XYZ file of C-alpha atoms in Angstrom:
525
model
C 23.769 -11.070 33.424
C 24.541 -11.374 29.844
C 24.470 -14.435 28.050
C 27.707 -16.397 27.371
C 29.715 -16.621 23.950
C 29.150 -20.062 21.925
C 32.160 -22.356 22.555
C 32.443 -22.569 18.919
C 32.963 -20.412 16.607
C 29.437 -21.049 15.263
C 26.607 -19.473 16.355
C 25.017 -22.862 16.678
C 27.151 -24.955 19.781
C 28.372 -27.934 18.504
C 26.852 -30.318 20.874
C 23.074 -28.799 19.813
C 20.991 -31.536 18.667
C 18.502 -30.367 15.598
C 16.268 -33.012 17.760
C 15.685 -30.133 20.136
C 13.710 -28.060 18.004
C 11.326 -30.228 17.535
C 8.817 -28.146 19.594
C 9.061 -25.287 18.354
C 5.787 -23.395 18.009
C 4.370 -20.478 16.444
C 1.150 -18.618 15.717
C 0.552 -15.330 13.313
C -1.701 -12.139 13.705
C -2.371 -10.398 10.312
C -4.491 -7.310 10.170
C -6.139 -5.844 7.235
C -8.804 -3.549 6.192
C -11.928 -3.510 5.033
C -12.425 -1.167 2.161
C -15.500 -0.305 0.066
C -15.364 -1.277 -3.758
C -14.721 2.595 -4.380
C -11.156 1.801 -2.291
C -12.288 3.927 0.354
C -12.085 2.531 4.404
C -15.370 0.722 4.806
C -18.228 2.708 7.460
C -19.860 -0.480 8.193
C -19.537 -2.343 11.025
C -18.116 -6.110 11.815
C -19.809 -8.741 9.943
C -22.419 -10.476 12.621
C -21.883 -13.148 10.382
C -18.413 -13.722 11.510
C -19.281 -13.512 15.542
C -18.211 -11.081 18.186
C -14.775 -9.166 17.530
C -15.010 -9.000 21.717
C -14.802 -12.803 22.584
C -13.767 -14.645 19.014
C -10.498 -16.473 19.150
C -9.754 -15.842 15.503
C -11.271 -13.175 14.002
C -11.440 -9.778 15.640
C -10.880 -6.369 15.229
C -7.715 -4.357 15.841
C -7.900 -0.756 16.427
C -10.532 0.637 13.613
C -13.871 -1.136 13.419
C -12.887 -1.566 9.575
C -9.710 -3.121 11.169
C -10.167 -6.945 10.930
C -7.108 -8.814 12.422
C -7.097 -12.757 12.038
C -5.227 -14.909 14.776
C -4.068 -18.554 14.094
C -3.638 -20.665 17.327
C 0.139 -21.674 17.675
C 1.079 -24.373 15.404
C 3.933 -26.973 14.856
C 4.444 -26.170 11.430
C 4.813 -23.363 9.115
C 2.869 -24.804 6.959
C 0.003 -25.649 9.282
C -0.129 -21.605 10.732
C -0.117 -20.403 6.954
C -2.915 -23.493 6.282
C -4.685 -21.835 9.205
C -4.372 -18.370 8.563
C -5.680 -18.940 4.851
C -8.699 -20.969 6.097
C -9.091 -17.952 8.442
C -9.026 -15.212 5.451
C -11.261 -17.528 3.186
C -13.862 -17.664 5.824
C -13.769 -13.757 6.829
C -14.188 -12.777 2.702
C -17.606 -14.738 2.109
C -18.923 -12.643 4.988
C -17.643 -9.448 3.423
C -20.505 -7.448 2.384
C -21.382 -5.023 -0.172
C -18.631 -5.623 -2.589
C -16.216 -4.955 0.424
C -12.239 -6.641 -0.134
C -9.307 -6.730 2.517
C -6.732 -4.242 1.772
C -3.538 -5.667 0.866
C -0.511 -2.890 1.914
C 0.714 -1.883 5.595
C -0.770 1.270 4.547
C -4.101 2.361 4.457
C -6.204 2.751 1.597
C -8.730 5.842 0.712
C -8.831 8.449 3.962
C -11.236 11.335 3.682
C -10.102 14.684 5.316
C -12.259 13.529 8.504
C -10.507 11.738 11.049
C -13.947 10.936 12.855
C -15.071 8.786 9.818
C -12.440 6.706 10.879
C -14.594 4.332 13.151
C -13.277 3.012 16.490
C -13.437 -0.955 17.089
C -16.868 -1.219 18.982
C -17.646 -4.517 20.692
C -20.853 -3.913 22.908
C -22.535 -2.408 25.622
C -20.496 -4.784 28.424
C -17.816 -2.852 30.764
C -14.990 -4.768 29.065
C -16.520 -4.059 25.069
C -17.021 0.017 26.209
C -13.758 -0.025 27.772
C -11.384 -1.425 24.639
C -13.670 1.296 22.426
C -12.935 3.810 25.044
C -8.793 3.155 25.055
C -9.232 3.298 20.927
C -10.583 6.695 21.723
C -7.884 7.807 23.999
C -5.461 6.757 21.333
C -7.815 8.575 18.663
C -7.388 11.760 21.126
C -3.751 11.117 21.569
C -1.886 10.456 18.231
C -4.676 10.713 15.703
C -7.202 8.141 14.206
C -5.004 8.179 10.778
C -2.385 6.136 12.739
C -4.476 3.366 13.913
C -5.685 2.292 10.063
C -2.105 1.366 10.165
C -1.816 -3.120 9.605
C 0.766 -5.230 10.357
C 1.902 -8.848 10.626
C 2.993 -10.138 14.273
C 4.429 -13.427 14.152
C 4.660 -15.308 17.938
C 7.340 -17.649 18.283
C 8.601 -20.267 21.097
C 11.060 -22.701 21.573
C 10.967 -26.008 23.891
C 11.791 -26.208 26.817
C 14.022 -29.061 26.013
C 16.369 -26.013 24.390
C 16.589 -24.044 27.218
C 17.543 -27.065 29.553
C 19.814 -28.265 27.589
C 21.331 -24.279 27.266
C 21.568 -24.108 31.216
C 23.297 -27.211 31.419
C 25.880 -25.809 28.986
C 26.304 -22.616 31.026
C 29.615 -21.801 32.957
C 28.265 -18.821 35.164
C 27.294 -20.774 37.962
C 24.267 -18.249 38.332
C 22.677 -18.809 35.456
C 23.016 -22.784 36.424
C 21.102 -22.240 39.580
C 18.149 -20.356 38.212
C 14.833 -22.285 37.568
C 13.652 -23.071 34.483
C 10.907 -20.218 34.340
C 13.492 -17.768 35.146
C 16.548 -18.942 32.811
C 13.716 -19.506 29.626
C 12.973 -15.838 30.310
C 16.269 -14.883 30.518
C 17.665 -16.494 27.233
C 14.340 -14.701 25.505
C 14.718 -11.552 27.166
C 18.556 -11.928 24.894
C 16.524 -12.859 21.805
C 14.427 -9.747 22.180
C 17.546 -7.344 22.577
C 19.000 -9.001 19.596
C 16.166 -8.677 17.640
C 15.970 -4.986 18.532
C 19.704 -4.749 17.302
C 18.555 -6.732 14.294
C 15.288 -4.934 13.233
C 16.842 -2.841 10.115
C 17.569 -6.485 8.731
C 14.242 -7.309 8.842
C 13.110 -3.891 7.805
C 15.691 -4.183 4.569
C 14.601 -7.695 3.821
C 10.568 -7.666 4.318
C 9.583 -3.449 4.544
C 6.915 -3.420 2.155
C 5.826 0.242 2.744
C 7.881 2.508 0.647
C 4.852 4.835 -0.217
C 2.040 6.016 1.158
C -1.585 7.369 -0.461
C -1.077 10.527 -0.090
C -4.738 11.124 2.069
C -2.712 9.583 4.905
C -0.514 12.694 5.700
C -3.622 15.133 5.614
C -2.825 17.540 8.197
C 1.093 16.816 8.616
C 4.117 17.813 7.871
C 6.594 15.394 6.194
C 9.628 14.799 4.340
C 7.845 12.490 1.527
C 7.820 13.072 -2.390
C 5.318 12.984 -5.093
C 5.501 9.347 -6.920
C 2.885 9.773 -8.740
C -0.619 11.909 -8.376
C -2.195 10.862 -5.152
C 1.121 9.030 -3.937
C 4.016 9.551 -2.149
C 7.725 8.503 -1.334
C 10.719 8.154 -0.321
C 13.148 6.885 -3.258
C 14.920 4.161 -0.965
C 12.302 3.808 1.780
C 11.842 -0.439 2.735
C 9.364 0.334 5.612
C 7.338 4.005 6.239
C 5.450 1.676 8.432
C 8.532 1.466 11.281
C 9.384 5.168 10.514
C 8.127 8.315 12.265
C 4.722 8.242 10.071
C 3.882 5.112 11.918
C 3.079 4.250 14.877
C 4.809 6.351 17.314
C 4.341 7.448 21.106
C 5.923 10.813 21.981
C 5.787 9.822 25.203
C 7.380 6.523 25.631
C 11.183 8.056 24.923
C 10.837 9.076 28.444
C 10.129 5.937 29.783
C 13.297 4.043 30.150
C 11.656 0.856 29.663
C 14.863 -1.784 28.942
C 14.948 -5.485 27.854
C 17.874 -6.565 30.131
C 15.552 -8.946 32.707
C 11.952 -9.835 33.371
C 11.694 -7.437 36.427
C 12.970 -4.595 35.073
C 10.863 -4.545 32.299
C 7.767 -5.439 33.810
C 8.657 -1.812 36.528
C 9.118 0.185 33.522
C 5.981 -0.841 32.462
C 4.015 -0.394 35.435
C 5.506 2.683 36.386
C 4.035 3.786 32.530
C 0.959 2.793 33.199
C 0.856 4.713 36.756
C 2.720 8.033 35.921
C 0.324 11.127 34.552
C 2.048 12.865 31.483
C 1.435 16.632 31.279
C 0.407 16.433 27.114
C -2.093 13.713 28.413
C -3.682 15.628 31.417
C -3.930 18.857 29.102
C -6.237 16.983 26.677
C -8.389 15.997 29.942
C -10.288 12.975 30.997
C -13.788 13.794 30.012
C -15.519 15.841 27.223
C -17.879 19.235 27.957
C -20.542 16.557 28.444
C -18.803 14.673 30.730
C -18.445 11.950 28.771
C -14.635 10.239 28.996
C -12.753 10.443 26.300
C -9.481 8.780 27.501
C -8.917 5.733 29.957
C -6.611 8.043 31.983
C -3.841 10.861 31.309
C -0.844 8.567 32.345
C 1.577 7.983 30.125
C 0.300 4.163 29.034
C -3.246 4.051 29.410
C -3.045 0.363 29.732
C 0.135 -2.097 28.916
C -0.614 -2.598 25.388
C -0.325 1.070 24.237
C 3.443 0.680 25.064
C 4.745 0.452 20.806
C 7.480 -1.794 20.517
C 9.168 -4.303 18.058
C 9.033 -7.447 19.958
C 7.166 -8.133 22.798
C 7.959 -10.895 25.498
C 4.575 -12.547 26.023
C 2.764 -15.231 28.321
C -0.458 -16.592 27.703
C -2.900 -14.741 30.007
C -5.187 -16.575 32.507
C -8.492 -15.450 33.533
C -8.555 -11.521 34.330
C -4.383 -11.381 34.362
C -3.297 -8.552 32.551
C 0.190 -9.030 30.330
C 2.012 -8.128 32.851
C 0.339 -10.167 35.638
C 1.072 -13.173 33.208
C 4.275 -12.395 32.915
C 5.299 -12.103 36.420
C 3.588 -15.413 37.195
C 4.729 -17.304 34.527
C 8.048 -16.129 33.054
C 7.895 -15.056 29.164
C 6.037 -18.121 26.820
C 6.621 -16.910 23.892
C 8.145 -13.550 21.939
C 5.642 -11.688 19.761
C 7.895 -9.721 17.053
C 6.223 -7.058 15.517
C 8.186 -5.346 12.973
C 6.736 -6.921 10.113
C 5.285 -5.370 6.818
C 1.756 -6.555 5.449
C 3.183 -8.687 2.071
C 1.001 -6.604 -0.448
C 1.685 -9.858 -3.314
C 0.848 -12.886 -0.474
C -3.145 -13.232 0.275
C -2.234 -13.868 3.534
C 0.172 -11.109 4.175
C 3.065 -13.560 4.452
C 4.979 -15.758 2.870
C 6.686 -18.919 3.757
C 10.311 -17.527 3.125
C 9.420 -14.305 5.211
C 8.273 -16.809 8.064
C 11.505 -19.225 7.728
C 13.428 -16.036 7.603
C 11.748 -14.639 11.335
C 12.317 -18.553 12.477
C 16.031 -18.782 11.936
C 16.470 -14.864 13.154
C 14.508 -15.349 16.067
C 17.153 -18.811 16.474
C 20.133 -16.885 16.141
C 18.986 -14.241 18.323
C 18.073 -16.398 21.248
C 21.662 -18.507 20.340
C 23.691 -15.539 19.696
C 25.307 -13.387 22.856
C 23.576 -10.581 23.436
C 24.781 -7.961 25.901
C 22.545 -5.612 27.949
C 21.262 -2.929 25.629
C 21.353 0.513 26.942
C 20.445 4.357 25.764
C 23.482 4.622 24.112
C 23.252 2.046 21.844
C 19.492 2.229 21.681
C 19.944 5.680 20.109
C 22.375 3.948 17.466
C 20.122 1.407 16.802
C 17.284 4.132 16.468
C 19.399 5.865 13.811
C 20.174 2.609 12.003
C 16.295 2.073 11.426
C 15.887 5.315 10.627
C 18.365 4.884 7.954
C 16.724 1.695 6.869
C 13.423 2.871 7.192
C 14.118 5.678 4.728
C 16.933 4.970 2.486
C 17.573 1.163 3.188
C 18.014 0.823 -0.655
C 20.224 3.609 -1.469
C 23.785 2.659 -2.453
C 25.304 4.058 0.008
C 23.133 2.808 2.935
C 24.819 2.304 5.969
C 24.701 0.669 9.317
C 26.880 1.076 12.394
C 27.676 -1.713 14.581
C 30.088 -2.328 17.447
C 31.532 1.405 16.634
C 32.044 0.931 12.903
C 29.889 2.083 9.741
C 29.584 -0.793 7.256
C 27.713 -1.342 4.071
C 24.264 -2.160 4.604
C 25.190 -4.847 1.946
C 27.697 -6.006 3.545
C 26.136 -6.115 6.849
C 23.113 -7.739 6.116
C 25.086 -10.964 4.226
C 27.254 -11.425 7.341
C 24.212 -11.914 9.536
C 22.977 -13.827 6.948
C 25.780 -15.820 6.464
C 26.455 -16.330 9.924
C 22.655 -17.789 9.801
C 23.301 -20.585 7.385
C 24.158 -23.268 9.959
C 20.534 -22.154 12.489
C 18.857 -23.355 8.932
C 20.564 -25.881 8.463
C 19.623 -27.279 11.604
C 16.261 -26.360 11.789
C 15.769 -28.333 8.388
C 17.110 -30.998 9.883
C 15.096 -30.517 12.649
C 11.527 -30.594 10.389
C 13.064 -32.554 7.492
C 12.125 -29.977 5.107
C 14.434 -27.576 2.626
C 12.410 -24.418 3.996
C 14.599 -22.662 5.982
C 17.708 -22.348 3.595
C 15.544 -21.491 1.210
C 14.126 -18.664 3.030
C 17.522 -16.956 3.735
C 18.415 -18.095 0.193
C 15.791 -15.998 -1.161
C 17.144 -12.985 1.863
C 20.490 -13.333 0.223
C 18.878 -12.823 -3.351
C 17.253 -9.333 -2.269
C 20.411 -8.501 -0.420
C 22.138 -9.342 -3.997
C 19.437 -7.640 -6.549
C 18.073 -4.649 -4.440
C 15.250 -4.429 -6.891
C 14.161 -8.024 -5.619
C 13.128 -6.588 -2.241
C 9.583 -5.988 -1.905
C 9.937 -2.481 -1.158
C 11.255 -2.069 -4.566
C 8.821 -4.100 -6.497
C 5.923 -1.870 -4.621
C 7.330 1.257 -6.195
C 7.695 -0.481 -9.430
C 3.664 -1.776 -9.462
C 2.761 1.476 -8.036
C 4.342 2.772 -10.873
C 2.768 0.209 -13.540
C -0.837 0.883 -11.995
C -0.084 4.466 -12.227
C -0.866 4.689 -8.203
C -1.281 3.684 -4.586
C -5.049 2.970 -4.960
C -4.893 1.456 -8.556
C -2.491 -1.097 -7.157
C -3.674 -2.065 -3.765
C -7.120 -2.521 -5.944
C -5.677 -4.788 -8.289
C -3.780 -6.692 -5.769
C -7.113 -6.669 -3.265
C -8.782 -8.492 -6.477
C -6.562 -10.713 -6.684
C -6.718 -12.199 -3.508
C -10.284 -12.018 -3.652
C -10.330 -14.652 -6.300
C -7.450 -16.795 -4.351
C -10.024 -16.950 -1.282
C -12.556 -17.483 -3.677
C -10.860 -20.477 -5.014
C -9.762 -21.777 -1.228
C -11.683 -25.143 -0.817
C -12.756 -24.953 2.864
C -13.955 -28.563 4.301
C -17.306 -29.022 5.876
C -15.504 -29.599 8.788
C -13.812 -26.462 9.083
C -16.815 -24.848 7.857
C -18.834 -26.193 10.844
C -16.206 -25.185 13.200
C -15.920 -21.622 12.147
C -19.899 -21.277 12.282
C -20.030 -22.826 16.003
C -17.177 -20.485 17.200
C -19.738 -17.907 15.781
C -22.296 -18.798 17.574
C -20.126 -19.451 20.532
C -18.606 -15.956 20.361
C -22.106 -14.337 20.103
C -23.439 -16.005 23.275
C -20.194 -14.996 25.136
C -20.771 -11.704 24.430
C -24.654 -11.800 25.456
C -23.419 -13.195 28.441
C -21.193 -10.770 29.234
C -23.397 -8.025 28.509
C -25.931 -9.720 30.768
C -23.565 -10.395 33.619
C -22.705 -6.390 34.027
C -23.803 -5.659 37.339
C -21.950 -1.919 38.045
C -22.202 0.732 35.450
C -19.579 1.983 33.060
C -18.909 5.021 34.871
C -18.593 3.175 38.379
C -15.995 0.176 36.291
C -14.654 3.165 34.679
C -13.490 5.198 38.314
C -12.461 1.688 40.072
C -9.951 1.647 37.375
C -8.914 4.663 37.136
């Protein structure tokens, strides 16, 4: 079922009350790393002064032990998840040890030739803590542990339910009218995602922020990238190397004919991932010459989480549900998208404009009709990121929609455009100015190509005469902003009890194992 056209000519339907986005929520994952003061990836582990990465709600580690990634519950503001997610980094750097900083860029700093000094995530001797180290090692084994230094921003977004009733009332395909609530919210978000998908180069254009790379990153692989500068490479009009084929990537996934067109469908793609041996996988083997494992399984998803994608439909998980179990239960909460660039010049890794931007796109994808999304035009929109991804800046960047090539210029304003009156309303909505000017500032780096941030990386890579020199002087930076950051006694006393509290889980859990590893290891398998 696809969704219907607006009655009007607007995106926005005219009888849509800005009242009804009043609940809007959303919550924001940024990841960074840890490096030494000689800019190299830091060896030591997780500050014990900041609890257990296994069982803290905010602070945790990603894939890397050096990895830190810092979660903000959701929030009804923008300005209360950025509030949040400061508190969170100002916290994490007077922990930092050893003259260590937080990395500011997508991509990684200093890499020595050794993959294995690349640490994996480690979070105890418990089943659960050995098995999220032993999946880091399976995708260590798989793709590399270069790839998995690799930071992003994922910002989690959800609309009220208010919204979608008042959508299904407004529906004319009597099906749609007669499904529940669960199952027509998931419905009008499954559309947002496939939009979004469509729409990805846009945000790639608008917010990329990995042009270059240090040039220790591509030890070992061949590539199409240029010398910058010593130590540094490029692409001339690359917004994103992050979303390109240097980042994260799955050879295997292509296969997998997972689609976004309903909640079922999705959810047997995934399983049947997560089930299905893959030859390249089985070849590597389960287990070392010791017998130690080195990979959760051969199939092609060792669990659901290894499946790489741009936007995620998510549900909040209950206790022992996995994503999917969620999911099926529940309907989709929330949508997690995912194709966001570290911001190298915020100390956060995100800016207000870059999160009213993802607001009203995320808006106008749920709002705007989006037709089921197929191979064919998933291989269309592959080549339009590639594009992007490479040579989003070049003059004669182009995109191709509904069967014609346009200007990237002049597609991105039309979306833009088209997303005036979704600000608009949202203002209206949260009585602030935000939103317009978020895709006021869009319109600017659509405008001035050097405004993007893409651009202005290659430019301060340039000034600091390199990739390390700059994400140095920007680490520095931020260091003093966090510095700087009052935090409140209250806050303070809440972030050392979730310590505490996170420690004791942990211990707990440790405690509580009453099977061994290998034992949890084969019942899983």
């Amino acid at each position: 079922m696809s969704q219907p056209e607006a009655t009007s000519p607007s995106v926005l339907p005219n009888w849509v009350d800005s009242a009804l986005f009043k609940g809007m929520l959303r919550g924001i994952e940024r990841e960074s790393l840890r490096m030494q003061s000689n800019g190299f990836l830091s060896q030591a582990d997780h500050p014990k002064a900041l609890g257990s990465a296994l069982t803290h709600p905010h602070i945790t580690t990603d894939y890397s032990e050096a990895l830190m990634e810092f979660i903000t519950p959701p929030k009804p503001s923008i300005a209360e998840a950025l509030a949040y997610l400061k508190d969170i980094h100002a916290v994490a750097h007077r922990h930092l040890e050893n003259g260590e900083k937080l990395w500011p860029l997508s991509m990684p700093c200093m890499l020595d030739d050794e993959e294995e000094s690349i640490r994996l995530a480690e979070y105890g001797t418990s089943n659960i803590g050995r098995f999220k180290t032993l999946y880091r090692h399976g995708l260590g084994v798989r793709y590399g542990r270069r790839m998995q230094t690799i930071s992003g921003v994922h910002y989690n977004v959800s609309f009220p339910d208010e919204l979608f009733e008042s959508l299904q009332q407004h529906e004319t395909d009597e099906r749609l009218k007669a499904l529940s609530l669960q199952d027509y919210r998931s419905h009008r978000y499954f559309g947002l995602i496939r939009n979004f998908i469509r729409l990805t180069p846009l945000v790639m254009l608008l917010v990329g922020a990995s042009p270059s790379v240090c040039k220790c990153f591509m030890t070992g692989r061949e590539h199409h990238l240029l010398p910058l500068l010593k130590g540094t490479l490029y692409l001339p009009y690359a917004t994103g190397l992050r979303m390109g084929r240097f980042g994260y990537q799955n050879s295997a996934q292509k296969e997998l004919g997972i689609h976004y067109n309903d909640l079922v469908g999705y959810l047997e793609g995934l399983q049947k991932a997560v089930h299905t041996p893959y030859s390249a996988f089985s070849r590597l083997g389960l287990n070392d010459a010791e017998g130690q494992p080195i990979q959760i399984n051969d199939h092609i998803l060792q669990i659901e989480n290894e499946y790489y994608s741009l936007v995620r439909p998510k549900q909040v998980p209950q206790a022992d549900e996995t994503p999917s179990d969620a999911l099926a239960k529940r309907g989709v909460g929330y949508v997690e998208l995912r194709a966001v660039d570290v911001d190298p010049y915020s100390p956060i890794g995100i800016t207000e404009d870059t999160a009213g931007f993802l607001e009203v796109l995320a808006l106008y994808c749920l709002l705007k009709d989006s037709p089921a999304l197929f191979d064919s035009e998933l291989d269309i929109i592959e080549k339009n990121q590639a594009e992007v991804v490479n040579r989003g800046r070049a003059p004669n960047a182009e995109i191709i929609e509904n069967g014609q090539t346009i200007e990237i210029e002049t597609w991105a304003k039309q979306h833009l455009n088209e997303m005036q009156v979704l600000a608009a309303a949202l203002n209206q909505g949260s009585e602030t100015q935000l939103y317009t000017d978020a895709l006021n500032v869009m319109l600017q780096r659509v405008d001035e190509v050097d405004d993007t941030l893409s651009a202005q990386v290659i430019a301060d890579t340039l000034t600091h005469n390199g990739t390390w020199n700059f994400g140095s002087f920007m680490a520095q930076q931020h260091a003093d902003v966090y510095e700087q950051h009052q935090l409140d006694s209250e806050t303070l006393a809440y972030f050392e009890q979730l310590t505490q509290q996170s420690l004791e889980q942990q211990q707990k859990l440790e405690q509580d194992t009453t099977i061994s590893f290998d034992e949890y290891l084969k019942t899983y398998r």
